[in-house]
Every structure is written in structure tokens, then in C-alpha cells.
Amino acid sequence: MPDRRIVVVYDTKEGHTRSIAKHIAERVHAAGFEARVFEASAPPVNLDGAAGVIVGGSIHVGKHGKHLVRFAKTYREQLERAPAAFFSVSLAATRTDAEHQAEAARLVNEFEQATGWRPELTACFAGALPYSKYNFLVRFIMRRISKKEGGDTDTSRDYVCTRWDEVDAFTDSLLGRVRS
Ligand SMILES: Cc1cc2nc3c(=O)[nH]c(=O)nc-3n(C[C@H](O)[C@H](O)[C@H](O)COP(=O)(O)O)c2cc1C
């Protein structure tokens, strides 16, 4: 019986990438696979024999988190053995113009340079703007950045900018590689 295990590893600061990882896990499960979700900061993760691996993390101040970088460096060989995909979560990816898309792609490229892992499939997902989770200073700064970018500025509520159909298409694409 072949291993039907898809491992999803995520790194998050405010929790949104965890929500994306859980969404991916639900889709994986609905497709008839077994989904195992882990936080990158909590190894060891057993990737041996996994049918596929999906790794993702968010951007803060122009970088992916150090736990995610460490995870990809540590598990690079296993990640290269299985069909594996990487997703990056940022506000840059919220905007669909060429400049912001290039910025989001550059951050993925920097992650690849830092870890030495070249995932066969990558995606940049629009993140969230959870004003209620920020302290006063972060809320103030994030509102200013969002305003400058023409984004959401009502700090009395939280925003989720993720286009879930893109997350589903990315998941299906990895599962297609696993099946073939
Ligand atoms: C302090 C801070 C710095 C951030 N820096 C960036 C950044 O440099 N580029 C970007 O595109 N998004 C940036 N973001 C937006 C996050 O990537 C976005 O909110 C994402 O959804 C966070 O995901 P998480 O909840 O999984 O950590 C920043 C957010 C915060 C709070």
C-alpha cells in the first residue's frame, strides 16, 4: 500500500499561514490523502516516505521566518526526494500588478538562495491584515503602509486578503504531481 501521507509544514507570526495550512490539509483530505500538519518551529517532522510535502510561511520585514529557513535547510534532502511545494504569504502578493508580484517572487527567490532548496512548485499568496492582533505601534505602522499601498485602513476590523481559489489550485497541482 503506497504512503498516502501529505505533510504540510507552516511558519506563522499572527496565525494566518496556519489557517492556510489547515485549508490545504482539508483539501488534501477531501482528495483522499492523509494530511499531517506541523509547525516549522516544532521539529522533528517525519518526511520519510511521505507522498508529498507542502511548506509555507509568511513575510515579516522583507523576510521569511528563521524557523522556516532552518526547517528547509535541515530537511532539504528529503524535500528534494518527494514531490514538494512551497508557498509564501505576504501583503505584497495581495496586489496583482507586475511590481508587487515581482516583489513577492523576489522574496521566494531569496528564500531559495538562503536555504539551497529549489521547490518544483511555488506560489505567493495574499496574506491577512489582522489589526486586532497588533499592538498599538504595529497597528499604526501597518495602517500607514496599507494606506500608502491603497489597501484596507479600518483598524476596527481584521482583513483576510487570501484568494482561496489560488490556494486550492496550488494544492491540486501538488496532488497532481503526487498522483503521477
Ligand atoms: C510587523 C510586520 C511586518 C510585515 N512585513 C511585511 C513585508 O515586508 N512584506 C509584505 O509583503 N508583508 C509584510 N507583512 C504582512 C504579513 O506578511 C501578512 O500579514 C501575513 O498574512 C502574515 O502571516 P502570518 O499571520 O502567518 O504571520 C508584515 C506584517 C507585519 C505585522
mmCIF file of C-alpha atoms and ligand atoms in Angstrom:
data_model
loop_
_atom_site.group_PDB
_atom_site.id
_atom_site.type_symbol
_atom_site.label_atom_id
_atom_site.label_comp_id
_atom_site.label_asym_id
_atom_site.label_seq_id
_atom_site.Cartn_x
_atom_site.Cartn_y
_atom_site.Cartn_z
ATOM 1 C CA MET A 1 0.000 0.000 0.000
ATOM 2 C CA PRO A 2 1.723 3.284 -1.063
ATOM 3 C CA ASP A 3 2.089 6.069 1.516
ATOM 4 C CA ARG A 4 -0.865 8.486 1.141
ATOM 5 C CA ARG A 5 0.650 10.939 3.632
ATOM 6 C CA ILE A 6 0.932 14.605 2.604
ATOM 7 C CA VAL A 7 2.918 16.613 5.147
ATOM 8 C CA VAL A 8 2.083 20.315 5.490
ATOM 9 C CA VAL A 9 4.637 22.438 7.374
ATOM 10 C CA TYR A 10 3.993 26.099 8.126
ATOM 11 C CA ASP A 11 5.556 29.069 9.874
ATOM 12 C CA THR A 12 3.441 31.935 11.181
ATOM 13 C CA LYS A 13 3.587 35.017 13.389
ATOM 14 C CA GLU A 14 -0.012 36.223 13.541
ATOM 15 C CA GLY A 15 -1.640 32.894 12.651
ATOM 16 C CA HIS A 16 -2.817 33.398 9.093
ATOM 17 C CA THR A 17 -0.396 30.924 7.493
ATOM 18 C CA ARG A 18 -1.724 28.327 9.958
ATOM 19 C CA SER A 19 -5.218 28.977 8.540
ATOM 20 C CA ILE A 20 -3.884 28.485 5.013
ATOM 21 C CA ALA A 21 -2.104 25.265 6.077
ATOM 22 C CA LYS A 22 -5.356 23.962 7.595
ATOM 23 C CA HIS A 23 -7.286 24.899 4.456
ATOM 24 C CA ILE A 24 -4.723 22.969 2.369
ATOM 25 C CA ALA A 25 -4.990 19.991 4.743
ATOM 26 C CA GLU A 26 -8.776 19.909 4.326
ATOM 27 C CA ARG A 27 -8.434 19.874 0.550
ATOM 28 C CA VAL A 28 -5.757 17.166 0.736
ATOM 29 C CA HIS A 29 -8.066 15.076 2.924
ATOM 30 C CA ALA A 30 -11.043 15.638 0.597
ATOM 31 C CA ALA A 31 -8.880 14.372 -2.282
ATOM 32 C CA GLY A 32 -8.418 11.049 -0.479
ATOM 33 C CA PHE A 33 -4.978 11.608 1.017
ATOM 34 C CA GLU A 34 -3.916 11.733 4.652
ATOM 35 C CA ALA A 35 -2.855 15.236 5.781
ATOM 36 C CA ARG A 36 -0.359 15.822 8.608
ATOM 37 C CA VAL A 37 0.151 19.450 9.661
ATOM 38 C CA PHE A 38 3.212 20.641 11.610
ATOM 39 C CA GLU A 39 4.595 23.987 12.718
ATOM 40 C CA ALA A 40 8.128 24.573 11.381
ATOM 41 C CA SER A 41 9.355 25.569 14.829
ATOM 42 C CA ALA A 42 8.407 22.167 16.276
ATOM 43 C CA PRO A 43 10.605 19.502 14.681
ATOM 44 C CA PRO A 44 11.285 16.655 14.304
ATOM 45 C CA VAL A 45 8.919 16.152 11.399
ATOM 46 C CA ASN A 46 8.896 12.747 9.735
ATOM 47 C CA LEU A 47 9.122 13.285 5.984
ATOM 48 C CA ASP A 48 10.468 9.815 5.194
ATOM 49 C CA GLY A 49 8.257 8.099 2.661
ATOM 50 C CA ALA A 50 5.761 10.965 2.516
ATOM 51 C CA ALA A 51 3.820 11.048 -0.760
ATOM 52 C CA GLY A 52 4.224 14.824 -0.890
ATOM 53 C CA VAL A 53 5.223 17.837 1.177
ATOM 54 C CA ILE A 54 3.855 21.387 1.239
ATOM 55 C CA VAL A 55 5.838 24.039 3.098
ATOM 56 C CA GLY A 56 4.767 27.646 3.662
ATOM 57 C CA GLY A 57 5.490 30.732 5.693
ATOM 58 C CA SER A 58 4.800 34.416 5.989
ATOM 59 C CA ILE A 59 6.890 37.508 5.336
ATOM 60 C CA HIS A 60 7.780 39.985 8.068
ATOM 61 C CA VAL A 61 10.022 42.960 7.340
ATOM 62 C CA GLY A 62 11.098 41.552 4.000
ATOM 63 C CA LYS A 63 11.961 38.037 5.149
ATOM 64 C CA HIS A 64 10.564 34.571 5.774
ATOM 65 C CA GLY A 65 10.812 33.433 9.393
ATOM 66 C CA LYS A 66 14.001 31.897 10.744
ATOM 67 C CA HIS A 67 12.227 28.693 11.790
ATOM 68 C CA LEU A 68 11.127 28.151 8.199
ATOM 69 C CA VAL A 69 14.615 28.780 6.823
ATOM 70 C CA ARG A 70 16.079 26.371 9.381
ATOM 71 C CA PHE A 71 13.454 23.752 8.549
ATOM 72 C CA ALA A 72 14.143 23.920 4.790
ATOM 73 C CA LYS A 73 17.901 23.746 5.343
ATOM 74 C CA THR A 74 17.605 20.793 7.722
ATOM 75 C CA TYR A 75 15.190 18.793 5.566
ATOM 76 C CA ARG A 76 16.439 19.829 2.122
ATOM 77 C CA GLU A 77 17.407 16.320 1.019
ATOM 78 C CA GLN A 78 14.035 14.818 1.978
ATOM 79 C CA LEU A 79 12.246 17.765 0.352
ATOM 80 C CA GLU A 80 14.101 17.054 -2.867
ATOM 81 C CA ARG A 81 13.115 13.373 -2.807
ATOM 82 C CA ALA A 82 9.327 13.808 -2.622
ATOM 83 C CA PRO A 83 7.061 15.989 -4.760
ATOM 84 C CA ALA A 84 7.302 19.173 -2.694
ATOM 85 C CA ALA A 85 5.871 22.671 -2.978
ATOM 86 C CA PHE A 86 6.497 25.980 -1.268
ATOM 87 C CA PHE A 87 4.133 28.900 -0.630
ATOM 88 C CA SER A 88 4.922 32.361 0.646
ATOM 89 C CA VAL A 89 2.345 34.569 2.376
ATOM 90 C CA SER A 90 2.658 38.340 2.215
ATOM 91 C CA LEU A 91 0.812 41.570 1.704
ATOM 92 C CA ALA A 92 2.939 42.220 -1.397
ATOM 93 C CA ALA A 93 1.099 39.316 -3.034
ATOM 94 C CA THR A 94 -2.241 40.995 -2.330
ATOM 95 C CA ARG A 95 -1.672 43.324 -5.254
ATOM 96 C CA THR A 96 -1.794 41.816 -8.718
ATOM 97 C CA ASP A 97 0.250 44.454 -10.568
ATOM 98 C CA ALA A 98 3.631 43.432 -12.005
ATOM 99 C CA GLU A 99 5.690 45.394 -9.454
ATOM 100 C CA HIS A 100 4.106 43.778 -6.383
ATOM 101 C CA GLN A 101 4.067 40.315 -7.969
ATOM 102 C CA ALA A 102 7.771 40.700 -8.732
ATOM 103 C CA GLU A 103 8.416 41.735 -5.127
ATOM 104 C CA ALA A 104 6.582 38.651 -3.807
ATOM 105 C CA ALA A 105 8.507 36.422 -6.248
ATOM 106 C CA ARG A 106 11.810 38.017 -5.200
ATOM 107 C CA LEU A 107 11.121 37.044 -1.581
ATOM 108 C CA VAL A 108 10.637 33.418 -2.666
ATOM 109 C CA ASN A 109 13.872 33.611 -4.614
ATOM 110 C CA GLU A 110 15.704 34.895 -1.537
ATOM 111 C CA PHE A 111 14.281 32.005 0.487
ATOM 112 C CA GLU A 112 15.627 29.571 -2.122
ATOM 113 C CA GLN A 113 19.039 31.255 -2.009
ATOM 114 C CA ALA A 114 19.111 31.160 1.797
ATOM 115 C CA THR A 115 18.097 27.504 2.087
ATOM 116 C CA GLY A 116 19.511 25.917 -1.076
ATOM 117 C CA TRP A 117 16.100 24.247 -1.633
ATOM 118 C CA ARG A 118 14.613 24.755 -5.101
ATOM 119 C CA PRO A 119 10.975 23.640 -4.810
ATOM 120 C CA GLU A 120 9.462 22.299 -8.008
ATOM 121 C CA LEU A 121 6.286 24.257 -7.360
ATOM 122 C CA THR A 122 5.974 27.672 -5.684
ATOM 123 C CA ALA A 123 3.174 30.164 -5.049
ATOM 124 C CA CYS A 124 2.772 33.587 -3.468
ATOM 125 C CA PHE A 125 -0.479 34.043 -1.561
ATOM 126 C CA ALA A 126 -2.008 37.274 -0.372
ATOM 127 C CA GLY A 127 -1.960 37.315 3.431
ATOM 128 C CA ALA A 128 -4.076 38.990 6.083
ATOM 129 C CA LEU A 129 -4.190 42.272 7.922
ATOM 130 C CA PRO A 130 -5.396 41.324 11.409
ATOM 131 C CA TYR A 131 -5.402 44.771 13.032
ATOM 132 C CA SER A 132 -6.909 43.360 16.253
ATOM 133 C CA LYS A 133 -3.828 41.167 16.792
ATOM 134 C CA TYR A 134 -1.306 44.014 16.520
ATOM 135 C CA ASN A 135 -0.113 46.199 19.361
ATOM 136 C CA PHE A 136 -0.635 49.930 19.062
ATOM 137 C CA LEU A 137 2.640 50.639 17.280
ATOM 138 C CA VAL A 138 2.401 47.756 14.786
ATOM 139 C CA ARG A 139 -1.244 48.700 14.072
ATOM 140 C CA PHE A 140 -0.184 52.280 13.396
ATOM 141 C CA ILE A 141 2.668 51.209 11.079
ATOM 142 C CA MET A 142 0.635 48.593 9.221
ATOM 143 C CA ARG A 143 -2.198 51.064 8.661
ATOM 144 C CA ARG A 144 0.239 53.589 7.222
ATOM 145 C CA ILE A 145 1.789 51.007 4.894
ATOM 146 C CA SER A 146 -1.641 49.779 3.843
ATOM 147 C CA LYS A 147 -2.849 53.315 3.178
ATOM 148 C CA LYS A 148 0.205 54.052 1.047
ATOM 149 C CA GLU A 149 -0.458 50.882 -0.932
ATOM 150 C CA GLY A 150 -4.142 51.713 -1.394
ATOM 151 C CA GLY A 151 -5.128 48.856 0.952
ATOM 152 C CA ASP A 152 -7.509 48.443 3.904
ATOM 153 C CA THR A 153 -7.263 51.002 6.704
ATOM 154 C CA ASP A 154 -10.204 50.430 9.077
ATOM 155 C CA THR A 155 -8.311 49.291 12.187
ATOM 156 C CA SER A 156 -11.532 48.342 13.971
ATOM 157 C CA ARG A 157 -11.662 45.139 11.931
ATOM 158 C CA ASP A 158 -9.443 42.393 10.518
ATOM 159 C CA TYR A 159 -8.935 41.676 6.824
ATOM 160 C CA VAL A 160 -8.185 38.425 5.004
ATOM 161 C CA CYS A 161 -6.902 39.085 1.506
ATOM 162 C CA THR A 162 -6.114 35.478 0.518
ATOM 163 C CA ARG A 163 -7.707 34.325 -2.717
ATOM 164 C CA TRP A 164 -8.659 30.808 -1.652
ATOM 165 C CA ASP A 165 -9.157 29.587 -5.220
ATOM 166 C CA GLU A 166 -5.405 30.151 -5.762
ATOM 167 C CA VAL A 167 -4.628 28.067 -2.659
ATOM 168 C CA ASP A 168 -6.887 25.283 -3.978
ATOM 169 C CA ALA A 169 -5.273 25.361 -7.439
ATOM 170 C CA PHE A 170 -1.805 25.186 -5.868
ATOM 171 C CA THR A 171 -2.829 22.225 -3.677
ATOM 172 C CA ASP A 172 -4.402 20.415 -6.627
ATOM 173 C CA SER A 173 -1.264 20.978 -8.659
ATOM 174 C CA LEU A 174 0.915 19.319 -5.984
ATOM 175 C CA LEU A 175 -1.571 16.441 -5.656
ATOM 176 C CA GLY A 176 -1.466 16.010 -9.450
ATOM 177 C CA ARG A 177 2.312 15.569 -9.231
ATOM 178 C CA VAL A 178 1.907 13.083 -6.397
ATOM 179 C CA ARG A 179 -0.558 11.025 -8.435
ATOM 180 C CA SER A 180 1.671 10.904 -11.487
HETATM 181 C C1 LIG B 1 5.454 43.668 11.505
HETATM 182 C C2 LIG B 1 5.001 43.184 10.161
HETATM 183 C C3 LIG B 1 5.869 43.275 9.080
HETATM 184 C C4 LIG B 1 5.450 42.829 7.799
HETATM 185 N N1 LIG B 1 6.308 42.951 6.754
HETATM 186 C C5 LIG B 1 5.881 42.611 5.503
HETATM 187 C C6 LIG B 1 6.758 42.790 4.382
HETATM 188 O O1 LIG B 1 7.919 43.193 4.500
HETATM 189 N N2 LIG B 1 6.255 42.495 3.142
HETATM 190 C C7 LIG B 1 4.971 42.026 2.962
HETATM 191 O O2 LIG B 1 4.590 41.818 1.835
HETATM 192 N N3 LIG B 1 4.157 41.809 4.017
HETATM 193 C C8 LIG B 1 4.579 42.090 5.282
HETATM 194 N N4 LIG B 1 3.749 41.900 6.357
HETATM 195 C C9 LIG B 1 2.422 41.289 6.147
HETATM 196 C C10 LIG B 1 2.372 39.785 6.511
HETATM 197 O O3 LIG B 1 3.173 39.039 5.630
HETATM 198 C C11 LIG B 1 0.911 39.314 6.434
HETATM 199 O O4 LIG B 1 0.164 39.993 7.411
HETATM 200 C C12 LIG B 1 0.773 37.814 6.605
HETATM 201 O O5 LIG B 1 -0.580 37.475 6.422
HETATM 202 C C13 LIG B 1 1.237 37.352 7.985
HETATM 203 O O6 LIG B 1 1.036 35.961 8.064
HETATM 204 P P1 LIG B 1 1.084 35.198 9.468
HETATM 205 O O7 LIG B 1 -0.143 35.607 10.228
HETATM 206 O O8 LIG B 1 1.046 33.758 9.084
HETATM 207 O O9 LIG B 1 2.360 35.562 10.142
HETATM 208 C C14 LIG B 1 4.143 42.300 7.631
HETATM 209 C C15 LIG B 1 3.286 42.214 8.751
HETATM 210 C C16 LIG B 1 3.704 42.639 9.992
HETATM 211 C C17 LIG B 1 2.772 42.539 11.165
#
